[in-house]
Short mmCIF file of C-alpha atoms in Angstrom, two decimals:
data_model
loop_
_atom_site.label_atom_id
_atom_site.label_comp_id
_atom_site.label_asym_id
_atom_site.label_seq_id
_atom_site.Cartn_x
_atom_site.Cartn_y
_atom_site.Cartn_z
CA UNK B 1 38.71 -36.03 -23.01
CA UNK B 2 39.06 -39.82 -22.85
CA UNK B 3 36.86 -39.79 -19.30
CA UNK B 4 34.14 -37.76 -21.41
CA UNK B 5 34.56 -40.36 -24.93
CA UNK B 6 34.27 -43.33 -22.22
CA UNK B 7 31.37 -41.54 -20.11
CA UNK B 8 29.36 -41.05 -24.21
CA UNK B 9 29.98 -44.70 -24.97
CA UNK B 10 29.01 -45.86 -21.47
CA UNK B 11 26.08 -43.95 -21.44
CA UNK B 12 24.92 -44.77 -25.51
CA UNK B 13 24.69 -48.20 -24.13
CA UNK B 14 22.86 -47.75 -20.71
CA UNK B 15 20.41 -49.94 -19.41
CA UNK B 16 18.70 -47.40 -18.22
CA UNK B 17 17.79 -45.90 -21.42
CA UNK B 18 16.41 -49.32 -22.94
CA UNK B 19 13.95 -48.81 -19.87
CA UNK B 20 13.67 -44.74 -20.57
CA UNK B 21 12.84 -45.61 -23.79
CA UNK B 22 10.12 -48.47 -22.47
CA UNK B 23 8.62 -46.04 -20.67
CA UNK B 24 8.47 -43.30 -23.16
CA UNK B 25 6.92 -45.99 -26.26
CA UNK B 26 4.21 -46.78 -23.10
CA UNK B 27 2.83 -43.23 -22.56
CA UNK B 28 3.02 -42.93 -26.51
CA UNK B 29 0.73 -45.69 -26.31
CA UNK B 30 -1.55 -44.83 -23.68
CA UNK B 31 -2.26 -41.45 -25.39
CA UNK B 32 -2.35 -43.45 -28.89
CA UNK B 33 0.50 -41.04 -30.58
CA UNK B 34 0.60 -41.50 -33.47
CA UNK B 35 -3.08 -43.11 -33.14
CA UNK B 36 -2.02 -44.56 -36.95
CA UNK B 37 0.67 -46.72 -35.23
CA UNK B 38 -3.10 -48.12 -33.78
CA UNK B 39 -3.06 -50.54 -30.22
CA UNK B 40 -1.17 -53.70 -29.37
CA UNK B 41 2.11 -55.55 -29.13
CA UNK B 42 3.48 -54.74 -32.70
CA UNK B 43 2.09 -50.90 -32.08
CA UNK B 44 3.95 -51.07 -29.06
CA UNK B 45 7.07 -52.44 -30.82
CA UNK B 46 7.14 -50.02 -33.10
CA UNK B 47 6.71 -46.67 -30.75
CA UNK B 48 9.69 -48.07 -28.47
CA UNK B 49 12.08 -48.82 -31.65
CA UNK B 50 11.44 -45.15 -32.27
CA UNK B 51 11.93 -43.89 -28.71
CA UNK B 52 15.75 -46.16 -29.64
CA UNK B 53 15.95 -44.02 -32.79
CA UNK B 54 15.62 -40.62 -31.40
CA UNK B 55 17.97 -41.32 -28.34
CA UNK B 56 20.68 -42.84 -30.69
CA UNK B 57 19.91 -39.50 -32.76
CA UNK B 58 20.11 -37.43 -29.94
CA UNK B 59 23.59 -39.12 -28.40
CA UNK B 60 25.30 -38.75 -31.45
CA UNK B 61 24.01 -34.62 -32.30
CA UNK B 62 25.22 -34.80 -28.23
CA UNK B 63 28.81 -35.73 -28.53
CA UNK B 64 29.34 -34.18 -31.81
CA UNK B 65 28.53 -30.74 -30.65
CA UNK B 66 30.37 -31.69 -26.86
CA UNK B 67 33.79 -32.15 -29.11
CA UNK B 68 33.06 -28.73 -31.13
CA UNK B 69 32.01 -26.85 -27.84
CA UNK B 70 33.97 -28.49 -24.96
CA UNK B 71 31.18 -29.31 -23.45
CA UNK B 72 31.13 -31.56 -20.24
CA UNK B 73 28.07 -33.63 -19.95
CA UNK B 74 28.84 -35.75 -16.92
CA UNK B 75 26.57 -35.02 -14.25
CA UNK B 76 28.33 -33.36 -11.29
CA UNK B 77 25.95 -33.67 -7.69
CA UNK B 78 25.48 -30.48 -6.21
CA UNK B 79 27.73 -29.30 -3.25
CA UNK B 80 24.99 -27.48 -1.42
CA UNK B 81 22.87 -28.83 1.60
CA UNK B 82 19.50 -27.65 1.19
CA UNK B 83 17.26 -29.57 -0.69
CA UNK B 84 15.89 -26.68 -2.45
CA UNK B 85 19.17 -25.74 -3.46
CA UNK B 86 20.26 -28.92 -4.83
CA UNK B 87 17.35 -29.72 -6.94
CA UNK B 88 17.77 -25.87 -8.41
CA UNK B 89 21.07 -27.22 -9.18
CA UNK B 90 19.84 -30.39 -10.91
CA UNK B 91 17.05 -28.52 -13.50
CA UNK B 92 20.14 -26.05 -13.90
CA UNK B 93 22.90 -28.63 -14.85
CA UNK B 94 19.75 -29.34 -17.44
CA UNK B 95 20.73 -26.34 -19.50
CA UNK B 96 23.51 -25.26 -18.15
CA UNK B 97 26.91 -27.20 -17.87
CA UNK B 98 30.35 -27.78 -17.07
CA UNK B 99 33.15 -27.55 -19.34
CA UNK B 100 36.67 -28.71 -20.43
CA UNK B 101 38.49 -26.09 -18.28
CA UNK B 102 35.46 -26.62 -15.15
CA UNK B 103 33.64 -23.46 -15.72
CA UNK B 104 29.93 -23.66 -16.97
CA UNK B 105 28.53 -22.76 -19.88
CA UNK B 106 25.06 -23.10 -22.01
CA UNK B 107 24.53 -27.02 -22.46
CA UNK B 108 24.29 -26.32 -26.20
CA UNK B 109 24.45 -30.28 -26.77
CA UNK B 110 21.12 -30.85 -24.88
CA UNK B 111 19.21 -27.71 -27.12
CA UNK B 112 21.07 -28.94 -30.53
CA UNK B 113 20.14 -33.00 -29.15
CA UNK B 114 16.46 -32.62 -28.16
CA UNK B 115 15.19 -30.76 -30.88
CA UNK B 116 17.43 -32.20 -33.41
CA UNK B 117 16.44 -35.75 -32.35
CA UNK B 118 12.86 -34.52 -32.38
CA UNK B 119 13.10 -33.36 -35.84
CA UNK B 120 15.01 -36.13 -37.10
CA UNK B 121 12.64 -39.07 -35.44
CA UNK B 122 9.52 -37.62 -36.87
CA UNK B 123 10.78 -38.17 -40.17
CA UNK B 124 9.19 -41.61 -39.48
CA UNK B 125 5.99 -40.52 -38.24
CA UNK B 126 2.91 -39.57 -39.98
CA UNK B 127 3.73 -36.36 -41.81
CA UNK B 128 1.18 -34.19 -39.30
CA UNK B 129 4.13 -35.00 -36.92
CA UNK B 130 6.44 -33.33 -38.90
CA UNK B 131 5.76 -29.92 -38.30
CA UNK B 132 7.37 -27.26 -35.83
CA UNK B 133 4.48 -27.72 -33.10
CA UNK B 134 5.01 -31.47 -32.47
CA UNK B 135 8.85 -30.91 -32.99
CA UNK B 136 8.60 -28.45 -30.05
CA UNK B 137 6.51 -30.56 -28.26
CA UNK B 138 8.98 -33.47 -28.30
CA UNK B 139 12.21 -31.67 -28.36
CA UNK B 140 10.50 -29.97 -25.07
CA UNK B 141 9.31 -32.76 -23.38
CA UNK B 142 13.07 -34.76 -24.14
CA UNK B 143 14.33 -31.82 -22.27
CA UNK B 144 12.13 -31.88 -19.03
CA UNK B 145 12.22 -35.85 -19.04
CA UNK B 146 16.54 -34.94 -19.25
CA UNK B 147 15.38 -32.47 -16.11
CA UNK B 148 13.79 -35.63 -14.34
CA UNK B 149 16.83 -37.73 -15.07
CA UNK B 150 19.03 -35.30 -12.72
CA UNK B 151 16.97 -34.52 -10.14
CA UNK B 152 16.86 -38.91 -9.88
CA UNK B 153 20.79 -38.83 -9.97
CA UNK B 154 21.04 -35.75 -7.36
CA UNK B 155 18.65 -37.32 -5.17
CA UNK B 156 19.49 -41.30 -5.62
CA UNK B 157 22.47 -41.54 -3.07
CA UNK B 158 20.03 -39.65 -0.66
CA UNK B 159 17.05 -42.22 -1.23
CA UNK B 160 19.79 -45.55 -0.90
CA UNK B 161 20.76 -44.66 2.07
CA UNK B 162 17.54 -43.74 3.46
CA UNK B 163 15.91 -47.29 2.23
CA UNK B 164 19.02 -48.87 3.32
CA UNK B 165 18.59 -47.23 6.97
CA UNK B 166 14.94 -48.21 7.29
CA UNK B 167 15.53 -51.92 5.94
CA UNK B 168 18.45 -52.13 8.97
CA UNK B 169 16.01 -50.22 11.85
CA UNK B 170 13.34 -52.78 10.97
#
């Protein structure tokens, strides 16, 4: 329990998710959602203190239904060799998860997170936002960009050592 309360409060604070969260406020600009937010630095601004919101949203839903459920969210690599294999295993340990007693289980934080988060964060959108649809749509999309976020930690180790062996062949 304390390795999972220290992995949460580790992970809250990543730097990794100020840069997520970058990312997400620029393609929020680039397609103009919500176009009322309009163009620019304080547009921008805006869109990426959301993308903050709705992750610390999400974390917190996260852990509270990990203590209810016993859910493990620590990403475990994959122990098989093919890559095929292992990034099945990575969009798996999406939705499915490890948990107090190492058996899996549904990853009932991530569904209860997402959309929760989604539904929560629109709250300060335009009200056209707030509606099932674009809830979906970004409880959905939170999910595959989660997806994303495992395959990079599955495949990371692989990708150091093969830019580390190219810089030393050179």
């Amino acid at each position: 329990m304390e390795d999972k309360l220290r992995y949460d409060g580790l992970h809250f604070v990543d730097i990794n998710n100020f840069a997520y969260a970058g990312i997400g406020a620029a393609i929020d600009q680039w397609r103009g959602r919500p176009g009322v937010w309009g163009q620019g630095e304080g547009a921008y601004s805006e869109r990426y203190a959301s993308h903050l919101g709705q992750y610390a949203i999400q974390r917190s839903i996260m852990f509270s239904v990990q203590a209810i459920d016993h859910e493990d969210a620590r990403f475990f690599r994959s122990t098989r060799t093919s890559y095929q294999a292992r990034l099945g295993d990575a969009f798996l340990h999406t939705i499915w998860r490890h948990d107090d007693t190492g058996g899996m289980m549904p990853a009932y934080s991530e569904f209860f997170g997402d959309y929760g988060a989604a539904a929560l964060s629109r709250m300060w959108w335009p009200q056209r936002f707030q509606r099932g649809p674009s809830i979906f749509t970004a409880g959905s999309d939170t999910i595959l960009i989660d997806a994303g976020i495992n395959v990079l930690h599955e495949f990371a180790p692989d990708l150091k050592r093969w830019a580390h062996f190219r810089h030393r062949v050179r």
